[in-house]
Amino acid sequence: MGSGSTRPNNADDKMFAAIERGDQGDFKDRNPPKNTDKKLIKEKQKRTQKEQEKTEKLRALRLAAEQERAAK
């Protein structure tokens, strides 16, 4: 066995090695770069928070309706 120095160790080398082997499928990097777009992250957090609030309100309405139904 060799020292492993000829083995591709980054996404570009792996992609080129796959092309040379004839693998024409989609190339997927094991460790894609992390998204550091702070604005996008904050927007997603706000969106999920709104969705959670909406589900909590709907849950409260449903519980109130069940209690009202049980009281009758």
JSON list of N, CA and C in Angstrom, two decimals:
[
{"chain": "A", "resi": 1, "resn": "MET", "atom": "N", "xyz": [0.84, -1.18, 0.00]},
{"chain": "A", "resi": 1, "resn": "MET", "atom": "CA", "xyz": [0.00, 0.00, 0.00]},
{"chain": "A", "resi": 1, "resn": "MET", "atom": "C", "xyz": [0.88, 1.24, 0.00]},
{"chain": "A", "resi": 2, "resn": "GLY", "atom": "N", "xyz": [0.39, 2.26, -0.68]},
{"chain": "A", "resi": 2, "resn": "GLY", "atom": "CA", "xyz": [1.12, 3.52, -0.73]},
{"chain": "A", "resi": 2, "resn": "GLY", "atom": "C", "xyz": [0.78, 4.39, 0.46]},
{"chain": "A", "resi": 3, "resn": "SER", "atom": "N", "xyz": [1.33, 5.58, 0.42]},
{"chain": "A", "resi": 3, "resn": "SER", "atom": "CA", "xyz": [1.09, 6.49, 1.53]},
{"chain": "A", "resi": 3, "resn": "SER", "atom": "C", "xyz": [-0.26, 7.18, 1.44]},
{"chain": "A", "resi": 4, "resn": "GLY", "atom": "N", "xyz": [-0.94, 7.03, 0.33]},
{"chain": "A", "resi": 4, "resn": "GLY", "atom": "CA", "xyz": [-2.24, 7.65, 0.17]},
{"chain": "A", "resi": 4, "resn": "GLY", "atom": "C", "xyz": [-2.15, 9.05, -0.38]},
{"chain": "A", "resi": 5, "resn": "SER", "atom": "N", "xyz": [-0.98, 9.47, -0.78]},
{"chain": "A", "resi": 5, "resn": "SER", "atom": "CA", "xyz": [-0.82, 10.85, -1.26]},
{"chain": "A", "resi": 5, "resn": "SER", "atom": "C", "xyz": [-1.44, 11.05, -2.64]},
{"chain": "A", "resi": 6, "resn": "THR", "atom": "N", "xyz": [-1.68, 9.97, -3.38]},
{"chain": "A", "resi": 6, "resn": "THR", "atom": "CA", "xyz": [-2.28, 10.12, -4.71]},
{"chain": "A", "resi": 6, "resn": "THR", "atom": "C", "xyz": [-3.79, 10.07, -4.64]},
{"chain": "A", "resi": 7, "resn": "ARG", "atom": "N", "xyz": [-4.33, 9.86, -3.48]},
{"chain": "A", "resi": 7, "resn": "ARG", "atom": "CA", "xyz": [-5.77, 9.78, -3.33]},
{"chain": "A", "resi": 7, "resn": "ARG", "atom": "C", "xyz": [-6.37, 11.19, -3.32]},
{"chain": "A", "resi": 8, "resn": "PRO", "atom": "N", "xyz": [-7.49, 11.38, -4.05]},
{"chain": "A", "resi": 8, "resn": "PRO", "atom": "CA", "xyz": [-8.11, 12.71, -4.06]},
{"chain": "A", "resi": 8, "resn": "PRO", "atom": "C", "xyz": [-8.62, 13.08, -2.67]},
{"chain": "A", "resi": 9, "resn": "ASN", "atom": "N", "xyz": [-8.34, 14.30, -2.26]},
{"chain": "A", "resi": 9, "resn": "ASN", "atom": "CA", "xyz": [-8.71, 14.67, -0.90]},
{"chain": "A", "resi": 9, "resn": "ASN", "atom": "C", "xyz": [-9.56, 15.94, -0.82]},
{"chain": "A", "resi": 10, "resn": "ASN", "atom": "N", "xyz": [-9.94, 16.50, -1.93]},
{"chain": "A", "resi": 10, "resn": "ASN", "atom": "CA", "xyz": [-10.89, 17.61, -1.88]},
{"chain": "A", "resi": 10, "resn": "ASN", "atom": "C", "xyz": [-11.95, 17.40, -2.97]},
{"chain": "A", "resi": 11, "resn": "ALA", "atom": "N", "xyz": [-12.95, 18.22, -2.94]},
{"chain": "A", "resi": 11, "resn": "ALA", "atom": "CA", "xyz": [-14.10, 18.02, -3.83]},
{"chain": "A", "resi": 11, "resn": "ALA", "atom": "C", "xyz": [-13.70, 18.07, -5.30]},
{"chain": "A", "resi": 12, "resn": "ASP", "atom": "N", "xyz": [-12.83, 19.00, -5.66]},
{"chain": "A", "resi": 12, "resn": "ASP", "atom": "CA", "xyz": [-12.44, 19.11, -7.08]},
{"chain": "A", "resi": 12, "resn": "ASP", "atom": "C", "xyz": [-11.68, 17.87, -7.52]},
{"chain": "A", "resi": 13, "resn": "ASP", "atom": "N", "xyz": [-10.72, 17.41, -6.72]},
{"chain": "A", "resi": 13, "resn": "ASP", "atom": "CA", "xyz": [-9.97, 16.22, -7.09]},
{"chain": "A", "resi": 13, "resn": "ASP", "atom": "C", "xyz": [-10.88, 15.01, -7.20]},
{"chain": "A", "resi": 14, "resn": "LYS", "atom": "N", "xyz": [-11.83, 14.89, -6.28]},
{"chain": "A", "resi": 14, "resn": "LYS", "atom": "CA", "xyz": [-12.75, 13.77, -6.32]},
{"chain": "A", "resi": 14, "resn": "LYS", "atom": "C", "xyz": [-13.63, 13.82, -7.57]},
{"chain": "A", "resi": 15, "resn": "MET", "atom": "N", "xyz": [-14.06, 15.03, -7.94]},
{"chain": "A", "resi": 15, "resn": "MET", "atom": "CA", "xyz": [-14.89, 15.16, -9.13]},
{"chain": "A", "resi": 15, "resn": "MET", "atom": "C", "xyz": [-14.09, 14.78, -10.37]},
{"chain": "A", "resi": 16, "resn": "PHE", "atom": "N", "xyz": [-12.85, 15.26, -10.47]},
{"chain": "A", "resi": 16, "resn": "PHE", "atom": "CA", "xyz": [-12.02, 14.94, -11.63]},
{"chain": "A", "resi": 16, "resn": "PHE", "atom": "C", "xyz": [-11.73, 13.44, -11.68]},
{"chain": "A", "resi": 17, "resn": "ALA", "atom": "N", "xyz": [-11.49, 12.82, -10.53]},
{"chain": "A", "resi": 17, "resn": "ALA", "atom": "CA", "xyz": [-11.23, 11.39, -10.50]},
{"chain": "A", "resi": 17, "resn": "ALA", "atom": "C", "xyz": [-12.46, 10.62, -10.95]},
{"chain": "A", "resi": 18, "resn": "ALA", "atom": "N", "xyz": [-13.65, 11.07, -10.56]},
{"chain": "A", "resi": 18, "resn": "ALA", "atom": "CA", "xyz": [-14.88, 10.41, -10.98]},
{"chain": "A", "resi": 18, "resn": "ALA", "atom": "C", "xyz": [-15.08, 10.54, -12.48]},
{"chain": "A", "resi": 19, "resn": "ILE", "atom": "N", "xyz": [-14.74, 11.71, -13.03]},
{"chain": "A", "resi": 19, "resn": "ILE", "atom": "CA", "xyz": [-14.87, 11.91, -14.47]},
{"chain": "A", "resi": 19, "resn": "ILE", "atom": "C", "xyz": [-13.91, 11.01, -15.22]},
{"chain": "A", "resi": 20, "resn": "GLU", "atom": "N", "xyz": [-12.68, 10.89, -14.70]},
{"chain": "A", "resi": 20, "resn": "GLU", "atom": "CA", "xyz": [-11.69, 10.02, -15.35]},
{"chain": "A", "resi": 20, "resn": "GLU", "atom": "C", "xyz": [-12.11, 8.56, -15.31]},
{"chain": "A", "resi": 21, "resn": "ARG", "atom": "N", "xyz": [-12.77, 8.15, -14.23]},
{"chain": "A", "resi": 21, "resn": "ARG", "atom": "CA", "xyz": [-13.25, 6.77, -14.12]},
{"chain": "A", "resi": 21, "resn": "ARG", "atom": "C", "xyz": [-14.43, 6.53, -15.03]},
{"chain": "A", "resi": 22, "resn": "GLY", "atom": "N", "xyz": [-15.11, 7.57, -15.44]},
{"chain": "A", "resi": 22, "resn": "GLY", "atom": "CA", "xyz": [-16.25, 7.43, -16.32]},
{"chain": "A", "resi": 22, "resn": "GLY", "atom": "C", "xyz": [-17.57, 7.52, -15.57]},
{"chain": "A", "resi": 23, "resn": "ASP", "atom": "N", "xyz": [-17.52, 7.86, -14.29]},
{"chain": "A", "resi": 23, "resn": "ASP", "atom": "CA", "xyz": [-18.77, 8.04, -13.54]},
{"chain": "A", "resi": 23, "resn": "ASP", "atom": "C", "xyz": [-19.38, 9.37, -13.97]},
{"chain": "A", "resi": 24, "resn": "GLN", "atom": "N", "xyz": [-20.50, 9.30, -14.66]},
{"chain": "A", "resi": 24, "resn": "GLN", "atom": "CA", "xyz": [-21.12, 10.52, -15.15]},
{"chain": "A", "resi": 24, "resn": "GLN", "atom": "C", "xyz": [-22.33, 10.93, -14.32]},
{"chain": "A", "resi": 25, "resn": "GLY", "atom": "N", "xyz": [-22.56, 10.27, -13.18]},
{"chain": "A", "resi": 25, "resn": "GLY", "atom": "CA", "xyz": [-23.69, 10.62, -12.33]},
{"chain": "A", "resi": 25, "resn": "GLY", "atom": "C", "xyz": [-23.43, 11.94, -11.61]},
{"chain": "A", "resi": 26, "resn": "ASP", "atom": "N", "xyz": [-24.37, 12.32, -10.79]},
{"chain": "A", "resi": 26, "resn": "ASP", "atom": "CA", "xyz": [-24.22, 13.55, -10.02]},
{"chain": "A", "resi": 26, "resn": "ASP", "atom": "C", "xyz": [-23.11, 13.38, -9.00]},
{"chain": "A", "resi": 27, "resn": "PHE", "atom": "N", "xyz": [-22.25, 14.35, -8.94]},
{"chain": "A", "resi": 27, "resn": "PHE", "atom": "CA", "xyz": [-21.18, 14.32, -7.95]},
{"chain": "A", "resi": 27, "resn": "PHE", "atom": "C", "xyz": [-21.66, 15.04, -6.71]},
{"chain": "A", "resi": 28, "resn": "LYS", "atom": "N", "xyz": [-21.51, 14.40, -5.56]},
{"chain": "A", "resi": 28, "resn": "LYS", "atom": "CA", "xyz": [-21.94, 15.00, -4.32]},
{"chain": "A", "resi": 28, "resn": "LYS", "atom": "C", "xyz": [-20.75, 15.06, -3.36]},
{"chain": "A", "resi": 29, "resn": "ASP", "atom": "N", "xyz": [-20.50, 16.23, -2.85]},
{"chain": "A", "resi": 29, "resn": "ASP", "atom": "CA", "xyz": [-19.43, 16.42, -1.89]},
{"chain": "A", "resi": 29, "resn": "ASP", "atom": "C", "xyz": [-19.92, 15.96, -0.53]},
{"chain": "A", "resi": 30, "resn": "ARG", "atom": "N", "xyz": [-19.09, 15.22, 0.20]},
{"chain": "A", "resi": 30, "resn": "ARG", "atom": "CA", "xyz": [-19.50, 14.73, 1.52]},
{"chain": "A", "resi": 30, "resn": "ARG", "atom": "C", "xyz": [-19.67, 15.86, 2.52]},
{"chain": "A", "resi": 31, "resn": "ASN", "atom": "N", "xyz": [-18.85, 16.86, 2.41]},
{"chain": "A", "resi": 31, "resn": "ASN", "atom": "CA", "xyz": [-18.90, 17.99, 3.34]},
{"chain": "A", "resi": 31, "resn": "ASN", "atom": "C", "xyz": [-19.15, 19.27, 2.56]},
{"chain": "A", "resi": 32, "resn": "PRO", "atom": "N", "xyz": [-20.41, 19.54, 2.22]},
{"chain": "A", "resi": 32, "resn": "PRO", "atom": "CA", "xyz": [-20.68, 20.78, 1.48]},
{"chain": "A", "resi": 32, "resn": "PRO", "atom": "C", "xyz": [-20.40, 21.98, 2.38]},
{"chain": "A", "resi": 33, "resn": "PRO", "atom": "N", "xyz": [-20.06, 23.10, 1.78]},
{"chain": "A", "resi": 33, "resn": "PRO", "atom": "CA", "xyz": [-19.77, 24.29, 2.59]},
{"chain": "A", "resi": 33, "resn": "PRO", "atom": "C", "xyz": [-21.01, 24.74, 3.36]},
{"chain": "A", "resi": 34, "resn": "LYS", "atom": "N", "xyz": [-20.79, 25.24, 4.55]},
{"chain": "A", "resi": 34, "resn": "LYS", "atom": "CA", "xyz": [-21.90, 25.70, 5.38]},
{"chain": "A", "resi": 34, "resn": "LYS", "atom": "C", "xyz": [-22.40, 27.04, 4.86]},
{"chain": "A", "resi": 35, "resn": "ASN", "atom": "N", "xyz": [-23.69, 27.24, 4.99]},
{"chain": "A", "resi": 35, "resn": "ASN", "atom": "CA", "xyz": [-24.31, 28.48, 4.54]},
{"chain": "A", "resi": 35, "resn": "ASN", "atom": "C", "xyz": [-24.08, 29.54, 5.62]},
{"chain": "A", "resi": 36, "resn": "THR", "atom": "N", "xyz": [-23.35, 30.58, 5.29]},
{"chain": "A", "resi": 36, "resn": "THR", "atom": "CA", "xyz": [-23.05, 31.63, 6.27]},
{"chain": "A", "resi": 36, "resn": "THR", "atom": "C", "xyz": [-23.84, 32.90, 5.99]},
{"chain": "A", "resi": 37, "resn": "ASP", "atom": "N", "xyz": [-24.90, 32.78, 5.20]},
{"chain": "A", "resi": 37, "resn": "ASP", "atom": "CA", "xyz": [-25.72, 33.94, 4.89]},
{"chain": "A", "resi": 37, "resn": "ASP", "atom": "C", "xyz": [-26.62, 34.24, 6.09]},
{"chain": "A", "resi": 38, "resn": "LYS", "atom": "N", "xyz": [-26.19, 35.19, 6.91]},
{"chain": "A", "resi": 38, "resn": "LYS", "atom": "CA", "xyz": [-26.90, 35.51, 8.17]},
{"chain": "A", "resi": 38, "resn": "LYS", "atom": "C", "xyz": [-28.32, 35.98, 7.92]},
{"chain": "A", "resi": 39, "resn": "LYS", "atom": "N", "xyz": [-28.52, 36.75, 6.85]},
{"chain": "A", "resi": 39, "resn": "LYS", "atom": "CA", "xyz": [-29.85, 37.28, 6.55]},
{"chain": "A", "resi": 39, "resn": "LYS", "atom": "C", "xyz": [-30.82, 36.14, 6.24]},
{"chain": "A", "resi": 40, "resn": "LEU", "atom": "N", "xyz": [-30.37, 35.19, 5.45]},
{"chain": "A", "resi": 40, "resn": "LEU", "atom": "CA", "xyz": [-31.20, 34.05, 5.09]},
{"chain": "A", "resi": 40, "resn": "LEU", "atom": "C", "xyz": [-31.52, 33.21, 6.32]},
{"chain": "A", "resi": 41, "resn": "ILE", "atom": "N", "xyz": [-30.54, 33.00, 7.17]},
{"chain": "A", "resi": 41, "resn": "ILE", "atom": "CA", "xyz": [-30.74, 32.21, 8.39]},
{"chain": "A", "resi": 41, "resn": "ILE", "atom": "C", "xyz": [-31.77, 32.89, 9.30]},
{"chain": "A", "resi": 42, "resn": "LYS", "atom": "N", "xyz": [-31.67, 34.22, 9.46]},
{"chain": "A", "resi": 42, "resn": "LYS", "atom": "CA", "xyz": [-32.62, 34.94, 10.30]},
{"chain": "A", "resi": 42, "resn": "LYS", "atom": "C", "xyz": [-34.03, 34.89, 9.71]},
{"chain": "A", "resi": 43, "resn": "GLU", "atom": "N", "xyz": [-34.14, 34.98, 8.39]},
{"chain": "A", "resi": 43, "resn": "GLU", "atom": "CA", "xyz": [-35.45, 34.90, 7.74]},
{"chain": "A", "resi": 43, "resn": "GLU", "atom": "C", "xyz": [-36.08, 33.53, 7.99]},
{"chain": "A", "resi": 44, "resn": "LYS", "atom": "N", "xyz": [-35.27, 32.47, 7.89]},
{"chain": "A", "resi": 44, "resn": "LYS", "atom": "CA", "xyz": [-35.78, 31.12, 8.12]},
{"chain": "A", "resi": 44, "resn": "LYS", "atom": "C", "xyz": [-36.24, 30.97, 9.57]},
{"chain": "A", "resi": 45, "resn": "GLN", "atom": "N", "xyz": [-35.47, 31.53, 10.51]},
{"chain": "A", "resi": 45, "resn": "GLN", "atom": "CA", "xyz": [-35.84, 31.43, 11.92]},
{"chain": "A", "resi": 45, "resn": "GLN", "atom": "C", "xyz": [-37.16, 32.16, 12.17]},
{"chain": "A", "resi": 46, "resn": "LYS", "atom": "N", "xyz": [-37.32, 33.35, 11.58]},
{"chain": "A", "resi": 46, "resn": "LYS", "atom": "CA", "xyz": [-38.57, 34.09, 11.74]},
{"chain": "A", "resi": 46, "resn": "LYS", "atom": "C", "xyz": [-39.74, 33.31, 11.15]},
{"chain": "A", "resi": 47, "resn": "ARG", "atom": "N", "xyz": [-39.52, 32.71, 9.98]},
{"chain": "A", "resi": 47, "resn": "ARG", "atom": "CA", "xyz": [-40.57, 31.95, 9.31]},
{"chain": "A", "resi": 47, "resn": "ARG", "atom": "C", "xyz": [-41.00, 30.75, 10.18]},
{"chain": "A", "resi": 48, "resn": "THR", "atom": "N", "xyz": [-40.04, 30.03, 10.72]},
{"chain": "A", "resi": 48, "resn": "THR", "atom": "CA", "xyz": [-40.38, 28.88, 11.55]},
{"chain": "A", "resi": 48, "resn": "THR", "atom": "C", "xyz": [-41.05, 29.32, 12.84]},
{"chain": "A", "resi": 49, "resn": "GLN", "atom": "N", "xyz": [-40.62, 30.46, 13.39]},
{"chain": "A", "resi": 49, "resn": "GLN", "atom": "CA", "xyz": [-41.25, 30.97, 14.60]},
{"chain": "A", "resi": 49, "resn": "GLN", "atom": "C", "xyz": [-42.72, 31.33, 14.33]},
{"chain": "A", "resi": 50, "resn": "LYS", "atom": "N", "xyz": [-42.99, 31.96, 13.20]},
{"chain": "A", "resi": 50, "resn": "LYS", "atom": "CA", "xyz": [-44.37, 32.29, 12.84]},
{"chain": "A", "resi": 50, "resn": "LYS", "atom": "C", "xyz": [-45.21, 31.02, 12.68]},
{"chain": "A", "resi": 51, "resn": "GLU", "atom": "N", "xyz": [-44.64, 30.00, 12.05]},
{"chain": "A", "resi": 51, "resn": "GLU", "atom": "CA", "xyz": [-45.36, 28.75, 11.86]},
{"chain": "A", "resi": 51, "resn": "GLU", "atom": "C", "xyz": [-45.66, 28.10, 13.20]},
{"chain": "A", "resi": 52, "resn": "GLN", "atom": "N", "xyz": [-44.70, 28.14, 14.12]},
{"chain": "A", "resi": 52, "resn": "GLN", "atom": "CA", "xyz": [-44.92, 27.56, 15.44]},
{"chain": "A", "resi": 52, "resn": "GLN", "atom": "C", "xyz": [-46.01, 28.31, 16.20]},
{"chain": "A", "resi": 53, "resn": "GLU", "atom": "N", "xyz": [-46.00, 29.63, 16.10]},
{"chain": "A", "resi": 53, "resn": "GLU", "atom": "CA", "xyz": [-47.04, 30.43, 16.76]},
{"chain": "A", "resi": 53, "resn": "GLU", "atom": "C", "xyz": [-48.41, 30.10, 16.17]},
{"chain": "A", "resi": 54, "resn": "LYS", "atom": "N", "xyz": [-48.46, 29.94, 14.87]},
{"chain": "A", "resi": 54, "resn": "LYS", "atom": "CA", "xyz": [-49.72, 29.63, 14.20]},
{"chain": "A", "resi": 54, "resn": "LYS", "atom": "C", "xyz": [-50.25, 28.28, 14.66]},
{"chain": "A", "resi": 55, "resn": "THR", "atom": "N", "xyz": [-49.37, 27.28, 14.76]},
{"chain": "A", "resi": 55, "resn": "THR", "atom": "CA", "xyz": [-49.81, 25.96, 15.21]},
{"chain": "A", "resi": 55, "resn": "THR", "atom": "C", "xyz": [-50.24, 25.99, 16.67]},
{"chain": "A", "resi": 56, "resn": "GLU", "atom": "N", "xyz": [-49.56, 26.79, 17.49]},
{"chain": "A", "resi": 56, "resn": "GLU", "atom": "CA", "xyz": [-49.96, 26.91, 18.89]},
{"chain": "A", "resi": 56, "resn": "GLU", "atom": "C", "xyz": [-51.35, 27.54, 19.01]},
{"chain": "A", "resi": 57, "resn": "LYS", "atom": "N", "xyz": [-51.62, 28.56, 18.19]},
{"chain": "A", "resi": 57, "resn": "LYS", "atom": "CA", "xyz": [-52.94, 29.19, 18.21]},
{"chain": "A", "resi": 57, "resn": "LYS", "atom": "C", "xyz": [-54.02, 28.21, 17.76]},
{"chain": "A", "resi": 58, "resn": "LEU", "atom": "N", "xyz": [-53.74, 27.45, 16.71]},
{"chain": "A", "resi": 58, "resn": "LEU", "atom": "CA", "xyz": [-54.70, 26.47, 16.23]},
{"chain": "A", "resi": 58, "resn": "LEU", "atom": "C", "xyz": [-54.93, 25.38, 17.27]},
{"chain": "A", "resi": 59, "resn": "ARG", "atom": "N", "xyz": [-53.87, 24.97, 17.95]},
{"chain": "A", "resi": 59, "resn": "ARG", "atom": "CA", "xyz": [-53.99, 23.95, 18.99]},
{"chain": "A", "resi": 59, "resn": "ARG", "atom": "C", "xyz": [-54.86, 24.48, 20.13]},
{"chain": "A", "resi": 60, "resn": "ALA", "atom": "N", "xyz": [-54.65, 25.75, 20.51]},
{"chain": "A", "resi": 60, "resn": "ALA", "atom": "CA", "xyz": [-55.46, 26.35, 21.58]},
{"chain": "A", "resi": 60, "resn": "ALA", "atom": "C", "xyz": [-56.93, 26.42, 21.17]},
{"chain": "A", "resi": 61, "resn": "LEU", "atom": "N", "xyz": [-57.19, 26.79, 19.92]},
{"chain": "A", "resi": 61, "resn": "LEU", "atom": "CA", "xyz": [-58.57, 26.84, 19.42]},
{"chain": "A", "resi": 61, "resn": "LEU", "atom": "C", "xyz": [-59.22, 25.45, 19.46]},
{"chain": "A", "resi": 62, "resn": "ARG", "atom": "N", "xyz": [-58.46, 24.45, 19.03]},
{"chain": "A", "resi": 62, "resn": "ARG", "atom": "CA", "xyz": [-58.99, 23.09, 19.02]},
{"chain": "A", "resi": 62, "resn": "ARG", "atom": "C", "xyz": [-59.29, 22.62, 20.43]},
{"chain": "A", "resi": 63, "resn": "LEU", "atom": "N", "xyz": [-58.39, 22.89, 21.38]},
{"chain": "A", "resi": 63, "resn": "LEU", "atom": "CA", "xyz": [-58.63, 22.50, 22.77]},
{"chain": "A", "resi": 63, "resn": "LEU", "atom": "C", "xyz": [-59.84, 23.23, 23.34]},
{"chain": "A", "resi": 64, "resn": "ALA", "atom": "N", "xyz": [-59.98, 24.51, 23.02]},
{"chain": "A", "resi": 64, "resn": "ALA", "atom": "CA", "xyz": [-61.14, 25.27, 23.50]},
{"chain": "A", "resi": 64, "resn": "ALA", "atom": "C", "xyz": [-62.43, 24.68, 22.93]},
{"chain": "A", "resi": 65, "resn": "ALA", "atom": "N", "xyz": [-62.41, 24.30, 21.67]},
{"chain": "A", "resi": 65, "resn": "ALA", "atom": "CA", "xyz": [-63.60, 23.72, 21.05]},
{"chain": "A", "resi": 65, "resn": "ALA", "atom": "C", "xyz": [-63.92, 22.36, 21.68]},
{"chain": "A", "resi": 66, "resn": "GLU", "atom": "N", "xyz": [-62.91, 21.57, 21.99]},
{"chain": "A", "resi": 66, "resn": "GLU", "atom": "CA", "xyz": [-63.14, 20.28, 22.63]},
{"chain": "A", "resi": 66, "resn": "GLU", "atom": "C", "xyz": [-63.72, 20.47, 24.02]},
{"chain": "A", "resi": 67, "resn": "GLN", "atom": "N", "xyz": [-63.20, 21.46, 24.77]},
{"chain": "A", "resi": 67, "resn": "GLN", "atom": "CA", "xyz": [-63.71, 21.73, 26.12]},
{"chain": "A", "resi": 67, "resn": "GLN", "atom": "C", "xyz": [-65.15, 22.20, 26.06]},
{"chain": "A", "resi": 68, "resn": "GLU", "atom": "N", "xyz": [-65.43, 23.04, 25.07]},
{"chain": "A", "resi": 68, "resn": "GLU", "atom": "CA", "xyz": [-66.80, 23.55, 24.91]},
{"chain": "A", "resi": 68, "resn": "GLU", "atom": "C", "xyz": [-67.75, 22.41, 24.57]},
{"chain": "A", "resi": 69, "resn": "ARG", "atom": "N", "xyz": [-67.29, 21.51, 23.71]},
{"chain": "A", "resi": 69, "resn": "ARG", "atom": "CA", "xyz": [-68.09, 20.37, 23.31]},
{"chain": "A", "resi": 69, "resn": "ARG", "atom": "C", "xyz": [-68.32, 19.44, 24.51]},
{"chain": "A", "resi": 70, "resn": "ALA", "atom": "N", "xyz": [-67.30, 19.28, 25.32]},
{"chain": "A", "resi": 70, "resn": "ALA", "atom": "CA", "xyz": [-67.41, 18.41, 26.49]},
{"chain": "A", "resi": 70, "resn": "ALA", "atom": "C", "xyz": [-68.34, 19.02, 27.54]},
{"chain": "A", "resi": 71, "resn": "ALA", "atom": "N", "xyz": [-68.40, 20.34, 27.60]},
{"chain": "A", "resi": 71, "resn": "ALA", "atom": "CA", "xyz": [-69.26, 21.02, 28.59]},
{"chain": "A", "resi": 71, "resn": "ALA", "atom": "C", "xyz": [-70.72, 20.88, 28.24]},
{"chain": "A", "resi": 72, "resn": "LYS", "atom": "N", "xyz": [-71.05, 20.69, 26.98]},
{"chain": "A", "resi": 72, "resn": "LYS", "atom": "CA", "xyz": [-72.46, 20.60, 26.56]},
{"chain": "A", "resi": 72, "resn": "LYS", "atom": "C", "xyz": [-73.06, 19.29, 26.89]}
]
